[in-house]
Amino acid sequence: MKYGFGVDIGGTTVKLGCFRQDGALLKQWEIPTRTELGGDVIFDDISGAVLGCAEGLGIARQDVLGLGVGIPGPVDDGGNVNCCVNLKLGVFNLRQTLESRTGLAVRAGNDANLAALGEYYDGGGRGSQSMLMVTIGTGVGGGFVWNGRVLNGFHGVAGELGHVTIDRNEPERCTCGKFGCAEQYASATGMVRLAKQRLAACDTPSALRQVPELTAKALFDCAGAGDALALEVLERVYDVLGQAIADSCCICDPELVVVGGGVSKAGQPLLDGIARHFAKYCFHAARSTRFALAKLGNNAGIYGGFRLISGREP
């Protein structure tokens, strides 16, 4: 029996999973992402965690397929990362960095792309031939999988639908440097931004005005209770997501769109809202595109990492 590791590097924690070659998850755990000490420490920590796990489980080095690693930044097929602002990392080769530390084979990809690969094989996309994954959390990301292969693109930015331009007249700059990106309106932080702007622009009574800390969850809770202003803000969010996904589907034409990320906990109302506006913007032949919720939650990245390094379907 062979074994593989899935690694999902986040801004706060690194999630890790050890899998049997047949896809069974043997162990999952987290370690802190120590960005304050520089990038090298992050990779030393990952190496130590993986090798320590293998030793603890009695897995011989020759029985390890390797590591599939996701990172929040553009990654090309050769493992080259073109800056990762959240982790204070510049341009470097992630594959070579971890191979030199672990002595194991490494494959690397963007974290949203790996989450897409995980959902394709083991989650909401299971059984589909082609799938577009949309992750809605602090940002808006995406990944496209066709016949078991995740598409990175030449520069490693395929699937970045959060940076589809929605409003060219937007005065505030996105974190990517552009203006009017979908992420500025439809991420968790973007939703709060829209809600605060709407509250400041009117004196309409709303339960949102009594919320101690305005969050995306509070917005959905108030909308669920029938609050008119919260429903209005979310309708704008659904419109943005529907347009960004419809534009993306003109390029990749997936069978299925899977919606994940922290905001996807809002469930069916989120899915229904996006699908309603997607139907308004999509090319007519794509109106039968199906929508589903992600199933793996925060584990999607480690499942995708394992599938990346195992290179085979279950």
Short mmCIF file of C-alpha atoms in Angstrom, two decimals:
data_model
loop_
_atom_site.label_atom_id
_atom_site.label_comp_id
_atom_site.label_asym_id
_atom_site.label_seq_id
_atom_site.Cartn_x
_atom_site.Cartn_y
_atom_site.Cartn_z
CA MET A 1 0.00 0.00 0.00
CA LYS A 2 1.19 3.49 -0.90
CA TYR A 3 0.37 6.73 0.94
CA GLY A 4 0.13 10.41 0.09
CA PHE A 5 -0.16 13.73 1.88
CA GLY A 6 -2.44 16.66 1.14
CA VAL A 7 -1.27 20.06 2.43
CA ASP A 8 -3.34 23.26 2.40
CA ILE A 9 -1.33 26.35 3.38
CA GLY A 10 -3.53 29.12 4.80
CA GLY A 11 -2.80 32.48 6.34
CA THR A 12 -3.48 31.25 9.89
CA THR A 13 -3.01 27.49 9.80
CA VAL A 14 -1.62 24.77 7.55
CA LYS A 15 -4.06 21.87 7.18
CA LEU A 16 -2.55 18.44 6.54
CA GLY A 17 -3.95 15.02 5.74
CA CYS A 18 -2.38 11.59 5.34
CA PHE A 19 -4.23 9.30 2.90
CA ARG A 20 -3.98 5.71 1.77
CA GLN A 21 -3.61 5.32 -1.99
CA ASP A 22 -7.25 4.20 -2.20
CA GLY A 23 -8.33 7.63 -0.90
CA ALA A 24 -9.04 6.73 2.73
CA LEU A 25 -8.09 9.57 5.12
CA LEU A 26 -5.91 8.14 7.92
CA LYS A 27 -5.08 11.32 9.81
CA GLN A 28 -5.78 15.03 9.57
CA TRP A 29 -4.32 17.80 11.66
CA GLU A 30 -3.25 21.45 11.64
CA ILE A 31 -0.15 23.44 12.48
CA PRO A 32 0.14 27.24 12.82
CA THR A 33 1.34 29.23 9.81
CA ARG A 34 4.24 31.13 11.33
CA THR A 35 4.39 33.97 8.80
CA GLU A 36 5.99 36.32 11.29
CA LEU A 37 9.22 34.34 11.12
CA GLY A 38 9.50 34.28 7.32
CA GLY A 39 8.67 31.80 4.59
CA ASP A 40 11.47 29.34 5.29
CA VAL A 41 10.02 28.54 8.71
CA ILE A 42 6.64 27.68 7.18
CA PHE A 43 8.24 25.08 4.92
CA ASP A 44 10.45 23.70 7.69
CA ASP A 45 7.31 23.24 9.80
CA ILE A 46 5.47 21.45 6.98
CA SER A 47 8.43 19.15 6.34
CA GLY A 48 8.69 18.27 10.01
CA ALA A 49 4.94 17.64 10.29
CA VAL A 50 4.80 15.34 7.26
CA LEU A 51 7.92 13.33 8.07
CA GLY A 52 6.87 13.08 11.73
CA CYS A 53 3.46 11.75 10.76
CA ALA A 54 4.94 9.15 8.41
CA GLU A 55 7.29 7.97 11.14
CA GLY A 56 4.50 7.86 13.72
CA LEU A 57 2.28 5.78 11.45
CA GLY A 58 5.14 3.45 10.53
CA ILE A 59 5.09 4.44 6.85
CA ALA A 60 8.37 3.77 5.06
CA ARG A 61 9.71 6.60 2.91
CA GLN A 62 9.62 4.43 -0.24
CA ASP A 63 5.87 3.92 0.31
CA VAL A 64 5.09 7.65 0.22
CA LEU A 65 3.81 8.93 -3.12
CA GLY A 66 4.60 12.48 -2.05
CA LEU A 67 2.87 15.73 -1.12
CA GLY A 68 0.20 17.70 -2.99
CA VAL A 69 0.36 21.27 -1.72
CA GLY A 70 -2.02 24.21 -2.13
CA ILE A 71 -1.05 27.83 -1.52
CA PRO A 72 -3.10 31.08 -1.81
CA GLY A 73 -1.36 32.50 -4.86
CA PRO A 74 -0.83 31.89 -8.59
CA VAL A 75 1.03 28.61 -9.24
CA ASP A 76 2.02 27.29 -12.65
CA ASP A 77 2.40 23.64 -13.64
CA GLY A 78 6.09 23.70 -12.69
CA GLY A 79 5.36 24.74 -9.10
CA ASN A 80 6.42 28.37 -9.54
CA VAL A 81 4.54 30.75 -7.23
CA ASN A 82 4.14 34.34 -8.43
CA CYS A 83 3.87 36.14 -5.06
CA CYS A 84 1.68 35.20 -2.12
CA VAL A 85 0.89 38.43 -0.29
CA ASN A 86 -0.97 36.87 2.65
CA LEU A 87 2.05 34.70 3.50
CA LYS A 88 4.64 37.45 2.85
CA LEU A 89 6.20 35.36 0.09
CA GLY A 90 7.56 36.58 -3.23
CA VAL A 91 8.38 34.62 -6.38
CA PHE A 92 9.74 31.13 -5.68
CA ASN A 93 9.33 27.47 -6.62
CA LEU A 94 7.16 25.68 -4.06
CA ARG A 95 7.81 22.22 -5.47
CA GLN A 96 11.58 22.53 -5.26
CA THR A 97 11.41 24.20 -1.84
CA LEU A 98 9.57 21.29 -0.24
CA GLU A 99 11.27 18.52 -2.21
CA SER A 100 14.64 19.69 -0.93
CA ARG A 101 13.39 19.58 2.66
CA THR A 102 11.42 16.34 2.62
CA GLY A 103 13.19 14.23 0.01
CA LEU A 104 9.70 13.39 -1.30
CA ALA A 105 7.95 14.14 -4.58
CA VAL A 106 5.91 17.36 -4.47
CA ARG A 107 3.21 18.78 -6.73
CA ALA A 108 1.83 22.25 -6.10
CA GLY A 109 -1.19 24.31 -7.06
CA ASN A 110 -3.35 27.25 -6.12
CA ASP A 111 -5.43 26.52 -3.01
CA ALA A 112 -8.78 27.16 -4.73
CA ASN A 113 -7.78 24.87 -7.61
CA LEU A 114 -6.91 22.10 -5.15
CA ALA A 115 -10.20 22.61 -3.31
CA ALA A 116 -11.89 22.18 -6.70
CA LEU A 117 -9.98 18.95 -7.34
CA GLY A 118 -10.99 17.65 -3.90
CA GLU A 119 -14.67 18.42 -4.47
CA TYR A 120 -14.52 16.91 -7.97
CA TYR A 121 -13.35 13.52 -6.72
CA ASP A 122 -14.69 13.32 -3.18
CA GLY A 123 -17.32 16.02 -2.66
CA GLY A 124 -20.09 17.95 -4.39
CA GLY A 125 -18.68 17.37 -7.88
CA ARG A 126 -18.33 13.60 -7.60
CA GLY A 127 -19.62 11.89 -10.74
CA SER A 128 -19.37 14.93 -13.00
CA GLN A 129 -17.07 15.15 -16.00
CA SER A 130 -16.39 18.89 -15.78
CA MET A 131 -16.83 21.19 -12.79
CA LEU A 132 -16.29 24.83 -11.93
CA MET A 133 -15.67 25.40 -8.22
CA VAL A 134 -16.47 28.80 -6.71
CA THR A 135 -15.12 29.51 -3.22
CA ILE A 136 -16.69 32.40 -1.31
CA GLY A 137 -14.94 33.44 1.87
CA THR A 138 -12.59 36.29 2.73
CA GLY A 139 -12.07 36.44 -1.03
CA VAL A 140 -13.73 34.86 -4.05
CA GLY A 141 -11.77 32.13 -5.81
CA GLY A 142 -12.40 29.41 -8.31
CA GLY A 143 -11.02 26.37 -10.05
CA PHE A 144 -11.93 24.36 -13.12
CA VAL A 145 -11.56 20.57 -13.41
CA TRP A 146 -12.00 18.67 -16.66
CA ASN A 147 -11.75 14.87 -16.81
CA GLY A 148 -9.86 14.77 -13.52
CA ARG A 149 -7.32 17.44 -14.45
CA VAL A 150 -7.31 20.84 -12.78
CA LEU A 151 -6.59 23.76 -15.12
CA ASN A 152 -3.83 26.07 -13.84
CA GLY A 153 -3.28 28.14 -16.97
CA PHE A 154 0.05 29.40 -18.32
CA HIS A 155 0.53 31.96 -15.52
CA GLY A 156 -1.23 29.92 -12.82
CA VAL A 157 -4.27 32.23 -12.68
CA ALA A 158 -6.95 30.12 -14.38
CA GLY A 159 -10.19 30.13 -12.42
CA GLU A 160 -9.63 33.50 -10.70
CA LEU A 161 -13.25 34.50 -11.23
CA GLY A 162 -13.13 36.74 -8.14
CA HIS A 163 -11.19 39.16 -10.31
CA VAL A 164 -13.63 39.30 -13.18
CA THR A 165 -14.38 43.02 -13.57
CA ILE A 166 -17.95 43.90 -12.57
CA ASP A 167 -17.90 47.70 -12.25
CA ARG A 168 -15.32 49.71 -14.16
CA ASN A 169 -16.41 52.86 -12.32
CA GLU A 170 -15.54 51.48 -8.86
CA PRO A 171 -13.40 54.11 -7.07
CA GLU A 172 -11.87 51.75 -4.48
CA ARG A 173 -9.00 49.47 -5.41
CA CYS A 174 -9.21 45.69 -5.00
CA THR A 175 -6.40 43.96 -3.09
CA CYS A 176 -5.19 42.67 -6.49
CA GLY A 177 -4.63 46.25 -7.65
CA LYS A 178 -7.56 46.42 -10.06
CA PHE A 179 -10.89 48.21 -9.62
CA GLY A 180 -14.38 46.74 -9.56
CA CYS A 181 -13.54 43.04 -9.14
CA ALA A 182 -16.32 40.61 -8.19
CA GLU A 183 -14.45 39.93 -4.94
CA GLN A 184 -15.04 43.54 -3.84
CA TYR A 185 -18.79 42.90 -3.68
CA ALA A 186 -19.35 39.16 -3.27
CA SER A 187 -16.70 38.01 -0.77
CA ALA A 188 -17.58 37.94 2.92
CA THR A 189 -15.75 41.25 3.39
CA GLY A 190 -17.29 42.63 0.19
CA MET A 191 -20.81 41.82 1.41
CA VAL A 192 -20.17 43.69 4.65
CA ARG A 193 -18.78 46.61 2.65
CA LEU A 194 -21.95 46.74 0.52
CA ALA A 195 -24.17 46.53 3.60
CA LYS A 196 -22.35 49.36 5.36
CA GLN A 197 -22.55 51.54 2.26
CA ARG A 198 -26.29 50.91 1.97
CA LEU A 199 -26.90 51.61 5.66
CA ALA A 200 -24.99 54.88 5.42
CA ALA A 201 -26.89 55.95 2.31
CA CYS A 202 -30.41 55.63 3.77
CA ASP A 203 -32.36 55.74 7.01
CA THR A 204 -34.49 52.68 6.24
CA PRO A 205 -35.22 50.70 9.44
CA SER A 206 -33.23 47.46 9.47
CA ALA A 207 -32.19 44.81 11.97
CA LEU A 208 -28.70 45.26 10.56
CA ARG A 209 -28.44 48.53 12.45
CA GLN A 210 -28.72 46.67 15.75
CA VAL A 211 -26.11 44.02 14.97
CA PRO A 212 -23.06 44.51 17.28
CA GLU A 213 -20.65 43.30 14.59
CA LEU A 214 -21.79 43.26 10.99
CA THR A 215 -20.68 40.03 9.28
CA ALA A 216 -21.74 38.02 6.25
CA LYS A 217 -23.48 35.57 8.59
CA ALA A 218 -25.42 38.40 10.25
CA LEU A 219 -26.45 39.59 6.79
CA PHE A 220 -27.82 36.16 5.86
CA ASP A 221 -29.50 35.76 9.26
CA CYS A 222 -31.30 39.10 8.91
CA ALA A 223 -32.30 38.29 5.34
CA GLY A 224 -33.64 34.94 6.50
CA ALA A 225 -35.81 36.79 9.00
CA GLY A 226 -37.23 38.92 6.19
CA ASP A 227 -35.23 42.11 6.68
CA ALA A 228 -35.80 44.16 3.50
CA LEU A 229 -32.46 45.96 3.47
CA ALA A 230 -30.50 42.74 4.06
CA LEU A 231 -32.41 41.08 1.23
CA GLU A 232 -31.62 44.04 -1.03
CA VAL A 233 -27.89 43.81 -0.32
CA LEU A 234 -27.84 40.06 -0.92
CA GLU A 235 -29.68 40.49 -4.20
CA ARG A 236 -26.77 42.66 -5.34
CA VAL A 237 -24.33 39.96 -4.17
CA TYR A 238 -26.21 37.26 -6.08
CA ASP A 239 -26.23 39.46 -9.17
CA VAL A 240 -22.43 39.90 -9.02
CA LEU A 241 -21.81 36.18 -8.52
CA GLY A 242 -24.30 35.23 -11.23
CA GLN A 243 -22.56 37.53 -13.70
CA ALA A 244 -19.02 36.43 -12.79
CA ILE A 245 -19.92 32.75 -13.03
CA ALA A 246 -21.86 33.22 -16.29
CA ASP A 247 -18.89 35.04 -17.85
CA SER A 248 -16.55 32.28 -16.68
CA CYS A 249 -18.83 29.58 -18.06
CA CYS A 250 -18.59 31.17 -21.51
CA ILE A 251 -14.94 30.13 -21.44
CA CYS A 252 -14.95 26.71 -19.73
CA ASP A 253 -18.60 25.55 -20.11
CA PRO A 254 -18.76 23.19 -17.09
CA GLU A 255 -21.40 20.55 -16.51
CA LEU A 256 -21.65 21.59 -12.85
CA VAL A 257 -20.88 24.61 -10.66
CA VAL A 258 -20.01 23.76 -7.05
CA VAL A 259 -20.20 26.57 -4.50
CA GLY A 260 -17.97 26.34 -1.42
CA GLY A 261 -16.04 28.46 1.05
CA GLY A 262 -17.17 29.76 4.44
CA VAL A 263 -20.12 31.72 3.01
CA SER A 264 -21.53 28.54 1.46
CA LYS A 265 -22.78 27.64 4.94
CA ALA A 266 -25.71 29.92 4.04
CA GLY A 267 -26.89 26.91 2.04
CA GLN A 268 -29.76 26.73 -0.42
CA PRO A 269 -30.76 30.44 -0.34
CA LEU A 270 -27.26 31.33 -1.55
CA LEU A 271 -27.36 28.68 -4.27
CA ASP A 272 -30.84 29.68 -5.44
CA GLY A 273 -29.91 33.37 -5.54
CA ILE A 274 -26.79 32.76 -7.63
CA ALA A 275 -28.58 30.40 -10.01
CA ARG A 276 -31.40 32.91 -10.54
CA HIS A 277 -29.00 35.64 -11.69
CA PHE A 278 -26.80 33.19 -13.59
CA ALA A 279 -29.82 32.39 -15.76
CA LYS A 280 -30.13 36.12 -16.54
CA TYR A 281 -26.50 36.53 -17.68
CA CYS A 282 -25.46 33.20 -19.15
CA PHE A 283 -25.19 32.27 -22.81
CA HIS A 284 -28.50 30.63 -23.73
CA ALA A 285 -27.00 27.19 -24.44
CA ALA A 286 -25.57 27.06 -20.89
CA ARG A 287 -28.87 27.56 -19.04
CA SER A 288 -28.99 23.88 -18.08
CA THR A 289 -25.75 24.20 -16.05
CA ARG A 290 -26.34 22.60 -12.64
CA PHE A 291 -25.43 24.10 -9.24
CA ALA A 292 -24.53 22.24 -6.06
CA LEU A 293 -23.07 22.99 -2.65
CA ALA A 294 -19.59 21.80 -1.72
CA LYS A 295 -19.47 18.90 0.74
CA LEU A 296 -15.91 18.75 2.10
CA GLY A 297 -15.81 22.09 3.91
CA ASN A 298 -12.34 23.09 5.09
CA ASN A 299 -10.98 19.65 4.13
CA ALA A 300 -11.41 20.18 0.38
CA GLY A 301 -7.83 21.43 0.01
CA ILE A 302 -6.17 18.41 1.61
CA TYR A 303 -8.31 16.02 -0.43
CA GLY A 304 -7.36 17.93 -3.56
CA GLY A 305 -3.70 17.88 -2.60
CA PHE A 306 -3.82 14.11 -2.22
CA ARG A 307 -5.57 13.69 -5.58
CA LEU A 308 -2.94 15.93 -7.20
CA ILE A 309 -0.05 13.79 -5.98
CA SER A 310 -1.79 10.42 -6.39
CA GLY A 311 -2.62 11.20 -10.01
CA ARG A 312 -5.47 8.73 -10.20
CA GLU A 313 -9.21 8.43 -9.62
CA PRO A 314 -10.54 6.38 -6.69
#
